[in-house]
Short mmCIF file of C-alpha atoms in Angstrom, two decimals:
data_model
loop_
_atom_site.label_atom_id
_atom_site.label_comp_id
_atom_site.label_asym_id
_atom_site.label_seq_id
_atom_site.Cartn_x
_atom_site.Cartn_y
_atom_site.Cartn_z
CA UNK A 6 -135.07 227.90 -107.81
CA UNK A 7 -134.80 226.47 -111.22
CA UNK A 8 -136.72 223.27 -111.91
CA UNK A 9 -134.74 220.32 -113.27
CA UNK A 10 -135.82 217.36 -115.46
CA UNK A 11 -133.87 214.13 -115.58
CA UNK A 12 -134.69 210.64 -116.95
CA UNK A 13 -136.43 208.46 -114.34
CA UNK A 14 -134.09 205.49 -114.88
CA UNK A 15 -131.19 204.24 -116.91
CA UNK A 16 -129.51 200.85 -117.29
CA UNK A 17 -125.90 200.20 -118.09
CA UNK A 18 -123.29 197.46 -118.03
CA UNK A 19 -120.09 197.33 -116.05
CA UNK A 20 -117.21 199.04 -117.73
CA UNK A 21 -119.35 201.36 -119.81
CA UNK A 22 -119.46 205.11 -119.68
CA UNK A 23 -122.76 206.49 -118.48
CA UNK A 24 -124.09 209.91 -119.34
CA UNK A 25 -127.00 211.37 -117.46
CA UNK A 26 -128.49 214.61 -118.87
CA UNK A 27 -130.42 217.12 -116.81
CA UNK A 28 -132.55 219.93 -118.25
CA UNK A 29 -132.75 223.25 -116.43
CA UNK A 30 -134.27 225.77 -118.81
CA UNK A 31 -134.87 228.42 -116.17
CA UNK A 32 -131.39 228.45 -114.73
CA UNK A 33 -130.39 231.90 -113.42
CA UNK A 34 -127.17 233.74 -113.85
CA UNK A 35 -125.91 232.97 -110.37
CA UNK A 36 -126.98 229.35 -110.26
CA UNK A 37 -124.57 226.48 -109.91
CA UNK A 38 -125.27 222.98 -111.04
CA UNK A 39 -124.63 220.20 -108.52
CA UNK A 40 -124.97 216.44 -108.70
CA UNK A 41 -125.51 214.08 -105.81
CA UNK A 42 -125.52 210.30 -105.54
CA UNK A 43 -127.69 208.35 -103.11
CA UNK A 44 -127.61 204.73 -102.08
CA UNK A 45 -130.70 203.14 -100.34
CA UNK A 46 -131.05 204.25 -96.70
CA UNK A 47 -128.16 206.61 -96.89
CA UNK A 48 -127.88 210.36 -97.26
CA UNK A 49 -126.99 211.84 -100.63
CA UNK A 50 -123.31 212.23 -101.40
CA UNK A 51 -121.86 215.13 -103.35
CA UNK A 52 -120.37 214.13 -106.66
CA UNK A 53 -119.54 217.25 -108.61
CA UNK A 54 -120.46 220.90 -109.08
CA UNK A 55 -119.95 223.29 -111.92
CA UNK A 56 -120.92 226.67 -113.34
CA UNK A 57 -120.01 226.42 -117.08
CA UNK A 58 -117.99 224.38 -119.57
CA UNK A 59 -116.45 221.29 -118.09
CA UNK A 60 -115.54 220.20 -114.64
CA UNK A 61 -113.66 216.94 -113.81
CA UNK A 62 -112.81 215.27 -110.56
CA UNK A 63 -111.65 211.81 -109.64
CA UNK A 64 -115.12 210.21 -109.96
CA UNK A 65 -117.00 212.12 -112.69
CA UNK A 66 -117.06 214.83 -115.35
CA UNK A 67 -119.71 217.50 -115.69
CA UNK A 68 -120.36 219.01 -119.11
CA UNK A 69 -122.28 222.33 -119.32
CA UNK A 70 -123.04 223.91 -122.67
CA UNK A 71 -122.72 227.68 -123.27
CA UNK A 72 -126.43 228.38 -122.74
CA UNK A 73 -126.37 226.37 -119.45
CA UNK A 74 -129.89 225.12 -120.02
CA UNK A 75 -128.73 221.57 -119.53
CA UNK A 76 -125.88 219.61 -118.06
CA UNK A 77 -124.52 216.10 -118.45
CA UNK A 78 -122.98 214.00 -115.74
CA UNK A 79 -120.53 211.54 -117.12
CA UNK A 80 -119.46 208.44 -115.13
CA UNK A 81 -116.52 206.68 -116.76
CA UNK A 82 -116.39 202.86 -116.64
CA UNK A 83 -119.16 202.29 -114.17
CA UNK A 84 -119.17 199.34 -111.81
CA UNK A 85 -121.92 197.50 -109.90
CA UNK A 86 -121.37 199.78 -106.94
CA UNK A 87 -122.42 202.81 -109.06
CA UNK A 88 -125.97 201.53 -108.89
CA UNK A 89 -127.73 204.44 -107.16
CA UNK A 90 -130.06 207.36 -107.62
CA UNK A 91 -128.39 210.52 -109.11
CA UNK A 92 -129.84 213.94 -108.45
CA UNK A 93 -129.26 217.11 -110.46
CA UNK A 94 -129.70 220.30 -108.50
CA UNK A 95 -129.60 223.91 -109.61
CA UNK A 96 -129.40 226.79 -107.23
CA UNK A 97 -127.71 229.90 -105.98
CA UNK A 98 -126.57 229.05 -102.52
CA UNK A 99 -125.30 232.55 -101.92
CA UNK A 100 -128.59 234.37 -101.57
CA UNK A 101 -131.30 233.21 -99.28
CA UNK A 102 -129.24 230.59 -97.76
CA UNK A 103 -129.06 226.90 -98.56
CA UNK A 104 -132.39 225.61 -99.83
CA UNK A 105 -131.85 222.69 -102.06
CA UNK A 106 -134.74 221.29 -103.94
CA UNK A 107 -134.21 217.72 -105.05
CA UNK A 108 -136.09 216.38 -108.07
CA UNK A 109 -137.03 212.80 -108.59
CA UNK A 110 -133.54 211.86 -109.64
CA UNK A 111 -132.31 209.25 -112.07
CA UNK A 112 -132.15 205.64 -110.93
CA UNK A 113 -129.06 204.05 -112.55
CA UNK A 114 -128.86 200.30 -112.60
CA UNK A 115 -125.54 198.79 -113.53
CA UNK A 116 -125.57 195.17 -114.66
CA UNK A 117 -122.74 192.65 -114.75
CA UNK B 17 -112.73 214.96 -89.98
CA UNK B 18 -115.89 213.60 -88.43
CA UNK B 19 -118.96 213.56 -90.67
CA UNK B 20 -122.52 214.58 -89.94
CA UNK B 21 -123.96 212.61 -87.09
CA UNK B 22 -127.65 212.03 -86.67
CA UNK B 23 -129.24 210.40 -83.65
CA UNK B 24 -131.06 208.19 -83.15
CA UNK B 25 -130.67 206.05 -86.28
CA UNK B 26 -134.03 204.33 -85.78
CA UNK B 27 -137.10 205.33 -83.91
CA UNK B 28 -140.60 203.91 -83.48
CA UNK B 29 -143.33 206.14 -82.22
CA UNK B 30 -147.08 206.00 -81.78
CA UNK B 31 -149.58 208.32 -83.48
CA UNK B 32 -150.09 211.48 -81.45
CA UNK B 33 -146.68 211.42 -79.76
CA UNK B 34 -143.91 213.83 -80.42
CA UNK B 35 -140.34 213.19 -81.40
CA UNK B 36 -137.01 215.05 -81.40
CA UNK B 37 -134.23 214.24 -83.78
CA UNK B 38 -130.69 215.46 -83.41
CA UNK B 39 -128.05 216.47 -85.90
CA UNK B 40 -124.43 217.32 -85.31
CA UNK B 41 -122.80 219.03 -88.25
CA UNK B 42 -119.24 218.92 -89.42
CA UNK B 43 -117.01 221.10 -87.28
CA UNK B 44 -116.95 224.62 -88.69
CA UNK B 45 -120.21 224.28 -90.65
CA UNK B 46 -122.81 226.78 -89.63
CA UNK B 47 -125.67 225.75 -91.92
CA UNK B 48 -127.85 222.76 -91.12
CA UNK B 49 -130.70 221.69 -93.39
CA UNK B 50 -133.35 219.08 -92.78
CA UNK B 51 -135.11 216.82 -95.33
CA UNK B 52 -137.82 214.22 -95.31
CA UNK B 53 -137.53 211.30 -97.63
CA UNK B 54 -140.39 208.98 -98.44
CA UNK B 55 -140.85 206.53 -101.36
CA UNK B 56 -143.82 208.44 -102.64
CA UNK B 57 -142.60 212.04 -102.27
CA UNK B 58 -138.79 211.68 -102.61
CA UNK B 59 -136.51 214.13 -100.83
CA UNK B 60 -138.41 217.13 -99.53
CA UNK B 61 -136.79 220.18 -97.95
CA UNK B 62 -138.01 220.97 -94.43
CA UNK B 63 -135.95 223.98 -93.24
CA UNK B 64 -132.43 225.39 -92.96
CA UNK B 65 -130.75 226.98 -90.01
CA UNK B 66 -127.75 229.23 -90.17
CA UNK B 67 -126.05 230.71 -87.08
CA UNK B 68 -129.07 229.76 -84.88
CA UNK B 69 -131.64 231.41 -87.19
CA UNK B 70 -134.06 229.73 -89.52
CA UNK B 71 -133.06 231.04 -92.89
CA UNK B 72 -135.29 228.92 -95.18
CA UNK B 73 -138.45 226.93 -94.81
CA UNK B 74 -140.11 224.31 -96.96
CA UNK B 75 -143.87 223.61 -97.23
CA UNK B 76 -144.48 221.54 -94.18
CA UNK B 77 -147.09 222.10 -91.46
CA UNK B 78 -146.27 223.82 -88.17
CA UNK B 79 -146.04 220.41 -86.47
CA UNK B 80 -142.53 220.30 -87.83
CA UNK B 81 -140.15 222.64 -86.13
CA UNK B 82 -136.50 222.97 -85.53
CA UNK B 83 -133.80 224.90 -83.80
CA UNK B 84 -130.08 225.36 -83.86
CA UNK B 85 -127.72 225.85 -80.97
CA UNK B 86 -124.68 228.05 -80.63
CA UNK B 87 -122.41 225.11 -81.42
CA UNK B 88 -124.37 224.59 -84.68
CA UNK B 89 -125.97 221.39 -83.54
CA UNK B 90 -129.57 221.24 -84.61
CA UNK B 91 -132.70 219.45 -83.54
CA UNK B 92 -135.98 218.96 -85.30
CA UNK B 93 -139.25 218.21 -83.59
CA UNK B 94 -142.38 216.72 -84.93
CA UNK B 95 -145.47 217.02 -82.67
CA UNK B 96 -148.75 215.09 -82.91
CA UNK B 97 -147.25 212.41 -85.08
CA UNK B 98 -149.27 211.02 -87.96
CA UNK B 99 -148.76 207.70 -89.82
CA UNK B 100 -147.66 209.73 -92.84
CA UNK B 101 -144.69 211.12 -90.91
CA UNK B 102 -142.96 207.73 -91.28
CA UNK B 103 -139.87 208.54 -93.27
CA UNK B 104 -136.13 208.87 -93.40
CA UNK B 105 -135.15 212.18 -91.96
CA UNK B 106 -131.89 213.55 -93.30
CA UNK B 107 -129.83 216.51 -92.19
CA UNK B 108 -127.08 218.18 -94.14
CA UNK B 109 -124.40 220.53 -93.05
CA UNK B 110 -122.50 223.11 -95.10
CA UNK B 111 -120.42 226.19 -94.57
CA UNK B 112 -123.51 228.13 -95.54
CA UNK B 113 -121.85 231.39 -96.53
CA UNK B 114 -120.18 230.66 -99.87
CA UNK B 115 -121.51 230.92 -103.34
CA UNK B 116 -120.77 227.36 -104.38
CA UNK B 117 -120.99 225.05 -101.42
CA UNK B 118 -121.15 221.32 -100.90
CA UNK B 119 -123.60 219.85 -98.47
CA UNK B 120 -122.65 216.83 -96.43
CA UNK B 121 -125.50 214.53 -95.36
CA UNK B 122 -125.82 212.32 -92.35
CA UNK B 123 -127.02 208.71 -92.46
CA UNK B 124 -130.48 209.77 -91.44
CA UNK B 125 -133.05 208.83 -88.74
CA UNK B 126 -135.57 206.25 -89.81
CA UNK B 127 -138.81 207.15 -88.08
CA UNK B 128 -141.65 204.77 -88.04
CA UNK B 129 -145.04 205.89 -86.71
CA UNK B 130 -147.48 203.12 -85.77
#
């Protein structure tokens, strides 16, 4: 499974757009990129998943350049409740079953 | 639909004892994965079960074991508990047989070993 690198922490203010970038230089052809959000003492929650270009859902956008060696999670107009740890994961869940390796994640702190 | 249910939510055990944790996946999901989360080590993968078979395993000692039943419910067992086993244990369920699949996590079981 490809190793990922993310910033350890980020600060932002309410109403701002937050972009968290993840590096995954060894991503394989069949790998997908998935982002999870975790609040203290809760299980991670799926945010978004993509393979290439751009994916958007009701909570976030995911930008993936052509070489797929990095990806950027974009959270529009964050609020205090977006304070959490965000994990970037890369893997091919088709072969070998579901074996998700979580990195250290990015701790986002949103201030008023 | 009902989410992933883990029981119990909290547990206190003594060193040397054993413990069994339970996870009920979302209906229709055949894959259940288990994770250990500690402040120092983060989220670490324990193992994954799919259709009653262990399909993947992390780097944990043999004291950590699991199983999955025909209804996809899963249990994990930790024998001879050590203080370092104190952690939040999370399970996640997914369909398990699709290329891009979302995992749904439970609230976890907080285990404290004293």
